[in-house]
Short mmCIF file of C-alpha atoms and ligand atoms in Angstrom, two decimals:
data_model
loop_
_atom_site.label_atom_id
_atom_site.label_comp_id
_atom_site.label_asym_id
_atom_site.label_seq_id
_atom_site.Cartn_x
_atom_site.Cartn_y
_atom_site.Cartn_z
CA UNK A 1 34.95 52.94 96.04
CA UNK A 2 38.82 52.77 95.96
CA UNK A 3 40.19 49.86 98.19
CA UNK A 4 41.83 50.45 101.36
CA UNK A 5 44.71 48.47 102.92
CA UNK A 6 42.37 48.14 105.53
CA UNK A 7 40.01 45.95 103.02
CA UNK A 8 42.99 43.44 102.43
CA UNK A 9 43.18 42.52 106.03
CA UNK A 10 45.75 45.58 107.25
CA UNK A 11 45.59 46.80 110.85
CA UNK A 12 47.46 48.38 113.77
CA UNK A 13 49.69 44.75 114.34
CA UNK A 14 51.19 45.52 111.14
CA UNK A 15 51.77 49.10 111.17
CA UNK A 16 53.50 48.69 114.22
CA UNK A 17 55.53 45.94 112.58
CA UNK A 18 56.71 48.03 110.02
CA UNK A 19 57.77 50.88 111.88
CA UNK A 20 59.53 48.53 114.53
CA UNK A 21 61.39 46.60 111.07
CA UNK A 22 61.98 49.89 109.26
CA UNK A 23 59.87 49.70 106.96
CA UNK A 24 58.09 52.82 106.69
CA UNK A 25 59.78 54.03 103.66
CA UNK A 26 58.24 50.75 101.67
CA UNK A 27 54.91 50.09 100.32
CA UNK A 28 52.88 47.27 101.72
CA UNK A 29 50.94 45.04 100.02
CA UNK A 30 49.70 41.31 100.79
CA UNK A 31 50.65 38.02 99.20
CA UNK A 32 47.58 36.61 97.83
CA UNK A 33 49.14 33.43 95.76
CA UNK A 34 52.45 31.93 95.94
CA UNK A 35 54.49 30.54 92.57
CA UNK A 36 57.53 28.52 92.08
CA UNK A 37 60.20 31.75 93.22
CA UNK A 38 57.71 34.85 92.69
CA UNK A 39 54.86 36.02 94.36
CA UNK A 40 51.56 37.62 93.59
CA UNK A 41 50.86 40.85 96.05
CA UNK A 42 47.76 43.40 95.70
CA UNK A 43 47.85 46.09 97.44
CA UNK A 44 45.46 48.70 96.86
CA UNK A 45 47.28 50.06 94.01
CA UNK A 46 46.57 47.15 92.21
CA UNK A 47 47.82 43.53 91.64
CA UNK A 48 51.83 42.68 90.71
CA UNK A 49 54.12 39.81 90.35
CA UNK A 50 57.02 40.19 92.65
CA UNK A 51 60.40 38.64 93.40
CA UNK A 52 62.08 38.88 97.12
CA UNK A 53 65.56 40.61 96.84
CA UNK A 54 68.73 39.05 97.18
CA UNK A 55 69.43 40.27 100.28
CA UNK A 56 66.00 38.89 101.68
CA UNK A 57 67.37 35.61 100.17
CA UNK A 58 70.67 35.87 101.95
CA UNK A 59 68.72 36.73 105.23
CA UNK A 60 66.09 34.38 104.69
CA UNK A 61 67.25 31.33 107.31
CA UNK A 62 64.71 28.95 107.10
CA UNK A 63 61.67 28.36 104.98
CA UNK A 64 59.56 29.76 106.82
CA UNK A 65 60.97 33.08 106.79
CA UNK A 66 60.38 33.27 103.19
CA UNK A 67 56.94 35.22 102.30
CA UNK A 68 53.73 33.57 102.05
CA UNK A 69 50.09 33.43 101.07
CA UNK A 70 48.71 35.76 103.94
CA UNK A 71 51.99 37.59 104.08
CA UNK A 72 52.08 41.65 104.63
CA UNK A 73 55.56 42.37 102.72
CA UNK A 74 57.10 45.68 101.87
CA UNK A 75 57.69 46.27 98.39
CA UNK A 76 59.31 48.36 96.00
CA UNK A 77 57.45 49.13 92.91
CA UNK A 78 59.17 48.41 89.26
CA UNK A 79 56.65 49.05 86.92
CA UNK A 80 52.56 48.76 86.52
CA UNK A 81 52.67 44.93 86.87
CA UNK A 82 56.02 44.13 88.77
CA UNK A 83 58.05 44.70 92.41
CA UNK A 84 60.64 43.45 94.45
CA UNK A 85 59.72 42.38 97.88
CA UNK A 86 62.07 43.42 101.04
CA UNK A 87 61.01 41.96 103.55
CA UNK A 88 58.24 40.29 105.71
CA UNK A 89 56.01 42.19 108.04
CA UNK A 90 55.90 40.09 111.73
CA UNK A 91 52.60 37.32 111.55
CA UNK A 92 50.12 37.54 113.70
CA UNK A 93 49.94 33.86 112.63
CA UNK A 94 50.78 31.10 111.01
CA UNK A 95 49.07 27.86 109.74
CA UNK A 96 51.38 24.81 108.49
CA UNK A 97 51.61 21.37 107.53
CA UNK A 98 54.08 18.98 109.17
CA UNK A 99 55.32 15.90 107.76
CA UNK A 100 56.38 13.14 109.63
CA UNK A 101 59.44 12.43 107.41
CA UNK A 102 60.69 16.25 107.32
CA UNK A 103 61.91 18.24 109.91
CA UNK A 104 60.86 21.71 108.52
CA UNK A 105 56.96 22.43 107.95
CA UNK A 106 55.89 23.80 105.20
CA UNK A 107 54.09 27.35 105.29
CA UNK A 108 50.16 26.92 103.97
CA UNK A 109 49.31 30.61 104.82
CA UNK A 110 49.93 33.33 107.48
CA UNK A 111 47.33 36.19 109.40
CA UNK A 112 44.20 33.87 109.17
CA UNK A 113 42.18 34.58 111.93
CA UNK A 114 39.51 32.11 112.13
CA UNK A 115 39.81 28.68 110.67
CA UNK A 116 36.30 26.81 109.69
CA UNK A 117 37.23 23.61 110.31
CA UNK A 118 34.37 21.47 108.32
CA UNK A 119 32.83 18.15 109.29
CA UNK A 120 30.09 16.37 107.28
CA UNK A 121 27.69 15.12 108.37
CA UNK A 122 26.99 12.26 106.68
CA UNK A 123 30.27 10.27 106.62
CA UNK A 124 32.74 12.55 107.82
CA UNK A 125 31.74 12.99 111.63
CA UNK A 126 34.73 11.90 113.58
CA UNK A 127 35.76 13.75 116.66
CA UNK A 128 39.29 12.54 116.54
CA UNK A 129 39.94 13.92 112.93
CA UNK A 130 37.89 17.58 114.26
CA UNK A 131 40.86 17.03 117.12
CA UNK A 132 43.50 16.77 114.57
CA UNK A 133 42.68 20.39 112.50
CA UNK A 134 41.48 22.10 116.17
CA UNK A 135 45.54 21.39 116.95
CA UNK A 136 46.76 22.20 114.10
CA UNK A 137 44.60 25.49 113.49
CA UNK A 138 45.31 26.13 117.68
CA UNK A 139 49.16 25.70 117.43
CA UNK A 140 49.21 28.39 114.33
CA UNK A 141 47.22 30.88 116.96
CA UNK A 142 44.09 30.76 114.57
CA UNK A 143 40.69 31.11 116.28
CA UNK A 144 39.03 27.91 115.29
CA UNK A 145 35.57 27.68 114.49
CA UNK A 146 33.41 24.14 113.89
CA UNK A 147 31.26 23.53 110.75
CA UNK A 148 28.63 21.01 111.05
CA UNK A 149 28.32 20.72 106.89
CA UNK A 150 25.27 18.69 105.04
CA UNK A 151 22.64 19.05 108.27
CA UNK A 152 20.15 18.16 105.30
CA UNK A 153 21.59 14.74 105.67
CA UNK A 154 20.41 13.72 109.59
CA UNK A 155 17.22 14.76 111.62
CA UNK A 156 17.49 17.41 114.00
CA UNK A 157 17.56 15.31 116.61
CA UNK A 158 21.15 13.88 115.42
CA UNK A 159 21.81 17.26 114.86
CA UNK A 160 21.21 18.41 118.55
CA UNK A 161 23.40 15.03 119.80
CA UNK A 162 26.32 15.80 117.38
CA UNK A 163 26.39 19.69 118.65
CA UNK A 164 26.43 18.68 122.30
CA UNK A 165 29.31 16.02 121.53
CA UNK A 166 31.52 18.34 119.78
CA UNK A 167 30.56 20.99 122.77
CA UNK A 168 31.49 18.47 125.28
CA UNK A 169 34.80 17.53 123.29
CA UNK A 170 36.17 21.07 122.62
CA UNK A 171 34.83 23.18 125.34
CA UNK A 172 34.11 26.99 124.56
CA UNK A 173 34.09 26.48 120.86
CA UNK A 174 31.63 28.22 118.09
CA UNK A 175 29.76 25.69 116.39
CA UNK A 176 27.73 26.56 113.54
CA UNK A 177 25.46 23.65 111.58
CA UNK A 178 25.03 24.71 107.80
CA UNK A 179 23.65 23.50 104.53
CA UNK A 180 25.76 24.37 101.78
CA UNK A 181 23.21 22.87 99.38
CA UNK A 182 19.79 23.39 101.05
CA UNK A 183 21.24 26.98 102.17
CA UNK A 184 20.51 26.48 106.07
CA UNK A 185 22.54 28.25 108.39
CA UNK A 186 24.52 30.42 105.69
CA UNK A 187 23.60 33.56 107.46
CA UNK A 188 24.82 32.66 110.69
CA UNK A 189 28.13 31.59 108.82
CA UNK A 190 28.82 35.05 107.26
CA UNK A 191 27.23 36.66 110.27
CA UNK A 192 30.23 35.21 112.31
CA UNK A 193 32.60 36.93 109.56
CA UNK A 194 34.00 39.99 109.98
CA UNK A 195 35.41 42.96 107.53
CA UNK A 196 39.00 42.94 107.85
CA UNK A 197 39.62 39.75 109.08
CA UNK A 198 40.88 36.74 106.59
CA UNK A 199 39.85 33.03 107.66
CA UNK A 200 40.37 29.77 105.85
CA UNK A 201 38.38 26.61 105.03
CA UNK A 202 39.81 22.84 106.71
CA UNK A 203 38.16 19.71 106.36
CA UNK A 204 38.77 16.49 104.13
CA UNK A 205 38.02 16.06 100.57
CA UNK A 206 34.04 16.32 100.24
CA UNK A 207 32.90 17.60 103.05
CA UNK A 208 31.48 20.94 101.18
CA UNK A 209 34.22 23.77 102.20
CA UNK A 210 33.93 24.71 98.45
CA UNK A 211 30.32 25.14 98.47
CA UNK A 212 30.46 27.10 101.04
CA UNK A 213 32.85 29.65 99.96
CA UNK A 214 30.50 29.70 97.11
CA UNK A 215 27.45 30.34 99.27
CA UNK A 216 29.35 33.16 100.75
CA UNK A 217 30.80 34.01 97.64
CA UNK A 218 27.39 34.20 96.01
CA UNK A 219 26.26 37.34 93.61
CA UNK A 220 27.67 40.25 95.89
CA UNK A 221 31.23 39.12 95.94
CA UNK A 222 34.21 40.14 93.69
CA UNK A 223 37.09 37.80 93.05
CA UNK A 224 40.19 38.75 93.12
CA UNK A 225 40.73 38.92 89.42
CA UNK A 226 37.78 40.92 89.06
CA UNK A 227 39.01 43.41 91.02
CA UNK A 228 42.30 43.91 89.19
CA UNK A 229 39.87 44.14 86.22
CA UNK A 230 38.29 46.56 87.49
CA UNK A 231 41.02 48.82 88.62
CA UNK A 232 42.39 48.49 85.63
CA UNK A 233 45.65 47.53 86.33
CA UNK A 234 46.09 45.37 83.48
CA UNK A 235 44.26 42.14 83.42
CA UNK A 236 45.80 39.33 85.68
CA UNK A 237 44.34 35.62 85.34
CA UNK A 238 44.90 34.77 88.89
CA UNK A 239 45.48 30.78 88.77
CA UNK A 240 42.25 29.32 89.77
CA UNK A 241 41.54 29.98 93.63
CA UNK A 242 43.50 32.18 96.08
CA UNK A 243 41.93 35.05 97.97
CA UNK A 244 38.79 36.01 98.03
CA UNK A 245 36.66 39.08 99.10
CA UNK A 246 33.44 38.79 100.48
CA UNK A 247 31.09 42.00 99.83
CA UNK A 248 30.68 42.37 103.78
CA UNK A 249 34.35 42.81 104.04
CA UNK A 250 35.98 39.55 105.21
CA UNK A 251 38.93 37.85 103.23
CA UNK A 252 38.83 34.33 102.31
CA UNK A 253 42.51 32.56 101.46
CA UNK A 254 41.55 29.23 99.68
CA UNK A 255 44.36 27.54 97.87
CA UNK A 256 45.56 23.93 96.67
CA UNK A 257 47.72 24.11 99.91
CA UNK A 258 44.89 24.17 102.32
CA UNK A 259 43.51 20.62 100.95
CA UNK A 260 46.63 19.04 102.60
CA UNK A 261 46.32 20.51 106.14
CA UNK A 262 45.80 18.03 108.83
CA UNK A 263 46.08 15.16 106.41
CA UNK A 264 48.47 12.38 107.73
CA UNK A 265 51.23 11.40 104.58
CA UNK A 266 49.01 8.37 104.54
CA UNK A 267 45.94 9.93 103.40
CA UNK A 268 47.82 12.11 100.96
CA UNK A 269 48.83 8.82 99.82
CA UNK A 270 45.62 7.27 99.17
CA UNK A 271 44.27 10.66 97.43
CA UNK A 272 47.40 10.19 95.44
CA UNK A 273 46.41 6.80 94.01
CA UNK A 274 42.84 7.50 93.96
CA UNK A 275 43.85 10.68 91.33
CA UNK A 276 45.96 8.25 89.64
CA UNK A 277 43.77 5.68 88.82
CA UNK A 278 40.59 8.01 88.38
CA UNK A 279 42.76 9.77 85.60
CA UNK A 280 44.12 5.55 84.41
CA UNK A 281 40.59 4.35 84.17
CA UNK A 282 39.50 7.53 81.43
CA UNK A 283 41.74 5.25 79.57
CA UNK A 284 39.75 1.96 79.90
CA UNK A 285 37.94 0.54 77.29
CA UNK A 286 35.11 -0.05 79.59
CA UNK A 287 33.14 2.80 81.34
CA UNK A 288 32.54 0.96 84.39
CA UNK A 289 35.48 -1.24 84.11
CA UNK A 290 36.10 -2.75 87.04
CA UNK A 291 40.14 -3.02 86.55
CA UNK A 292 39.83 -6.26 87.65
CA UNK A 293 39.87 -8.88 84.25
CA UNK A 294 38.93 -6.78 81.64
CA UNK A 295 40.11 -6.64 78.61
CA UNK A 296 42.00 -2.92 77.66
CA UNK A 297 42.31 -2.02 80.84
CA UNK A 298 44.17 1.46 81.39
CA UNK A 299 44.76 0.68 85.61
CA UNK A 300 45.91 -3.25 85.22
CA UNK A 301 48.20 -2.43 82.27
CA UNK A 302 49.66 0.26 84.52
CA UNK A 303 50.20 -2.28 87.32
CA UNK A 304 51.80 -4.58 85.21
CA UNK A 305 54.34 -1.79 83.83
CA UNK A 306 55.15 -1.42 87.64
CA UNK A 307 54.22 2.39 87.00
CA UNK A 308 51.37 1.86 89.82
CA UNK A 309 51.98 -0.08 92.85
CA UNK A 310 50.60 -2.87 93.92
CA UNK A 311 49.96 -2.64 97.83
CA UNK A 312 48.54 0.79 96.88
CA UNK A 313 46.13 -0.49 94.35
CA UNK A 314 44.75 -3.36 97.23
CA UNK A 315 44.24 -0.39 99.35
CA UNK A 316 42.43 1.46 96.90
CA UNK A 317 40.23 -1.37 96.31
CA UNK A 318 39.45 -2.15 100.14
CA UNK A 319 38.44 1.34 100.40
CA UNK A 320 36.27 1.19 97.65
CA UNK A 321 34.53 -1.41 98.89
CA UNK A 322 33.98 0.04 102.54
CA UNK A 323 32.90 3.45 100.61
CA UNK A 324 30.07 1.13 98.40
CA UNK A 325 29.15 -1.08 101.39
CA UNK A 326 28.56 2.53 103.23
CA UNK A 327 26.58 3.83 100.54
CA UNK A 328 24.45 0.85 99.96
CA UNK A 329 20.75 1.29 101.42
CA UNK A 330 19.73 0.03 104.91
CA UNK A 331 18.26 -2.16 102.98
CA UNK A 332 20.62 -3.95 101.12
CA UNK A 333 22.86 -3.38 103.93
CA UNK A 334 20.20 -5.75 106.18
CA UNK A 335 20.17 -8.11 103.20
CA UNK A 336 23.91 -8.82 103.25
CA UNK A 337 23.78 -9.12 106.85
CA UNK A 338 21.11 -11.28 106.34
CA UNK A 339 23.14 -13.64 103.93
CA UNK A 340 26.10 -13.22 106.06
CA UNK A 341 24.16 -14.59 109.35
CA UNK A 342 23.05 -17.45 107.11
CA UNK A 343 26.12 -18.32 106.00
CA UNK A 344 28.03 -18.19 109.18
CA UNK A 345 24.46 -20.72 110.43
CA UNK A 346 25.68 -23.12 108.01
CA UNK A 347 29.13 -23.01 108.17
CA UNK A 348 28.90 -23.22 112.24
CA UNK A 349 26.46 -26.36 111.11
CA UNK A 350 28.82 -27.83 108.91
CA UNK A 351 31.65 -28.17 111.29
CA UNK A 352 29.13 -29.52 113.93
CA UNK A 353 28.16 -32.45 111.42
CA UNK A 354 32.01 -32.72 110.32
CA UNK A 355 33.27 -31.80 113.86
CA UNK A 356 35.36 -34.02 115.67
P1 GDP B 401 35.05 20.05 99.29
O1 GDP B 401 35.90 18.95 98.71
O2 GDP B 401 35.15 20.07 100.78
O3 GDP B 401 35.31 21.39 98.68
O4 GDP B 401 33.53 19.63 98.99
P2 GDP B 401 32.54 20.18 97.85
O5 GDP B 401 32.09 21.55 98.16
O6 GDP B 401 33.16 19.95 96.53
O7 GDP B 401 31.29 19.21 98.05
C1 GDP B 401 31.36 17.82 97.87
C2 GDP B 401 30.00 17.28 97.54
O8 GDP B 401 29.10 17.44 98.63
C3 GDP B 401 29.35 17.99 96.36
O9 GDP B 401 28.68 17.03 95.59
C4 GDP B 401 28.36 18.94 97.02
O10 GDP B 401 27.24 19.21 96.21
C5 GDP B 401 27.94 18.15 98.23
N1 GDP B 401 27.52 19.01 99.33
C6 GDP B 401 28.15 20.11 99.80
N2 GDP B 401 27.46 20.65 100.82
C7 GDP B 401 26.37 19.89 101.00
C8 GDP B 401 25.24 19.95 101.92
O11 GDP B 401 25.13 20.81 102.79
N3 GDP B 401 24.30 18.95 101.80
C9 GDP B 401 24.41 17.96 100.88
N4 GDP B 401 23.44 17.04 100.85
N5 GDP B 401 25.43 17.89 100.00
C10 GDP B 401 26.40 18.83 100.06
ZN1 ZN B 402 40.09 -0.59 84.05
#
C-alpha cells in the first residue's frame, strides 16, 4: 500500500496553509530529523536530505522560524535523495524548551498533538514535576495526556489514590496507568492513539517512555528506515530514533531533544556529570570503585586535573546516596533508623551526664 500524505500526519490545517502561503506549486513533505544546517523530510515519495534556500535564510527572523522536527515544508526536488526547502507550512503547534539564561527557546518539535507525559510509579511520582511538562506541553497547544508508568510496582489500592490525586490536581485530564514491562494497560494506550495524529513521549530519565514506544512499536510497526527500504528510495540509516509509525496509523516523534523538555538547567546539569563520570569510572581500575581513595582511579584523577568540578562531583555523590538509601529494603531502611535512634539516645545521654 503506497503511503499517503495523510499517513505522515497531513490534513486540511495544512492544505489551507499552503494555499494561503502560496505554496501550491511546491511539494510537501515533513521533517522527520533535524541535523547541524540540513534536514531530513519524507514525504510519500520517499525520504531526502534537504537544505532551506537562501532566501528562507534571509527571511528566517528568529530561530524559531527555521524548520523543525514536526515541520510540513514545501520543497523542491533535486534529485532521488536531495531538495531544497522553501518555506514552512503554519504549526498547528509547537513544543519548546526554555532556558533560564537565554532569551530565545529552542524548537524540540512542531504539530504534536498529544503529549504522554510519563510518571513512574515507583520513584518518580511528583505532582509538581507532572505540573511542570502539563505547562509546558499546554503552552505549545498540545493535548496532554498522563501516564501512570510501572503500576507493577504499587498495589492497586495506591494505584486508585495516585489516579484520584492527579484527577484532583489537573482537572479534566486522560489518565491512563500502564505496564511497560508486565504489558498492563498497553491497549488502552494505543487505543487512545489515533491514525494521523503525531504525539510525543515526556517524562524524566527512567521512567519507561522508551519501553513504551517499544510496546507500541512492537511486531506490526515499521520504522522509518524501513520504510525508505522498502520504497526503495535508496537506503537511508536514519540516526538512531526520530519518527515513528505505528501500524494503526499514529506518528510517534521521539528524538534526543525530547529528553531535555521540562528539565530545569539544573537537572541537565546533574545528568551532565552523572554521563561524565559513568563514562570516567569505565576507566577505573576497580569495577566498583568507589572514586573515593582508590588507587587508579579514572573520576579522582579527573578532579584533580580540574577537568571535573568539584561542587558537581559532591552533588553527584549526595545524590547517590539518597538514590541507595531509597533503594535499600524496608528493612535495612528500619535498621538504620534503628541505629540512628540509638545513637541520637546516647548522644542526648551523653550531654545529660556532661551537661552543664
Ligand atoms: P526512559 O528513560 O524513560 O526511556 O526509560 P526506559 O524505558 O529506558 O526504562 C527505564 C527502566 O525502567 C528500564 O530498566 C525498564 O525495564 C524499566 N521499566 C520500564 N517500564 C517499566 C514498568 O512498567 N515496570 C517496571 N517494573 N519496570 C519498568
Ligand atoms: Zn573511580
Amino acid at each position: 500500500m503506497p503511503l499517503e500524505l495523510e499517513d505522515l500526519g497531513y490534513s486540511g490545517f495544512f492544505a489551507a496553509s499552503r494555499e494561503e502561503l502560496g505554496l501550491e506549486d511546491y511539494a510537501v513533505a515533513r521533517v522527520i530529523a533535524e541535523y547541524k544546517g540540513a534536514y531530513r523530510v519524507k514525504s510519500p515519495a520517499g525520504e531526502y536530505l534537504a537544505e532551506i534556500t537562501g532566501k528562507q535564510i534571509f527571511r528566517a527572523l528568529e530561530r524559531e522560524d527555521y524548520p523543525a522536527v514536526g515541520d510540513w515544508v514545501a520543497v523542491t526536488h533535486l534529485d532521488a535523495e536531495r531538495a531544497v526547502i522553501n518555506g514552512v507550512l503554519q504549526r498547528k503547534s509547537l513544543l519548546k524548551r526554555k532556558y533560564s539564561d537565554r532569551s530565545e527557546a529552542q524548537v524540540i518539535a512542531t504539530n504534536i498533538d498529544a503529549a504522554f507525559i510519563v510518571a513512574s510509579m515507583d520513584r518518580d511520582y511528583n505532582l509538581n514535576r507532572l505540573e511542570r511538562y502539563m505547562a509546558i506541553v499546554r503552552d505549545g497547544g498540545i493535548v496532554p495526556i498522563v501516564v501512570l508508568n510501572k503500576i507493577d510496582l504499587i498495589s492497586a489500592l495506591e494505584l486508585d489514590s495516585r489516579v484520584s490525586r492527579t484527577a484532583r490536581r489537573f482537572g479534566d485530564i486522560e489518565i491512563v496507568a500502564t505496564s511497560a514491562t508486565a504489558g498492563g494497560g498497553i491497549d488502552a494506550l494505543a487505543g487512545g492513539i489515533l491514525g494521523g495524529n503525531t504525539y510525543c513521549f515526556l517524562g524524566s530519565s527512567g521512567v519507561g517512555k522508551s519501553s513504551l514506544i517499544n510496546r507500541l512499536l512492537e511486531g506490526e510497526a515499521i520504522r522509518t528506515d524501513a520504510i525508505s527500504n522498502r520504497t526503495g528510495k535508496g537506503r537511508h540509516t536514519t540516526t538512531g530514533r526520530g519518527m515513528y509509525f505505528l501500524a494503526g496509523g499514529g506518528i510517534v516523534i521521539d528524538n534526543p531533544g525530547m529528553r531535555e523538555v521540562g528539565m530545569t538547567d539544573a537537572d541537565a546539569g546533574i545528568e551532565d556529570v552523572f554521563a561524565g563520570i559513568t563514562e570516567l569510572s569505565a576507566r577505573c581500575r576497580f569495577k566498583d570503585c568507589t572514586h573515593m581513595h582508590e588507587p587508579g582511579c579514572a573520576v579522582r584523577e579527573a578532579l584533580s586535573r580540574g577537568e571535573l568540578d568539584e561542587e558537581a562531583f559532591a552533588n553527584y555523590t549526595r545524590l547517590k546516596k539518597e538514590a541507595e538509601y531509597y533503594e535499600m529494603s524496608s528493612l535495612e531502611k528500619r535498621d538504620k533508623d534503628r541505629q540512628l535512634a540509638k545513637y541520637v539516645k546516647k548522644a542526648k545521654k551523653q550531654l545529660k551526664e556532661f551537661g552543664p
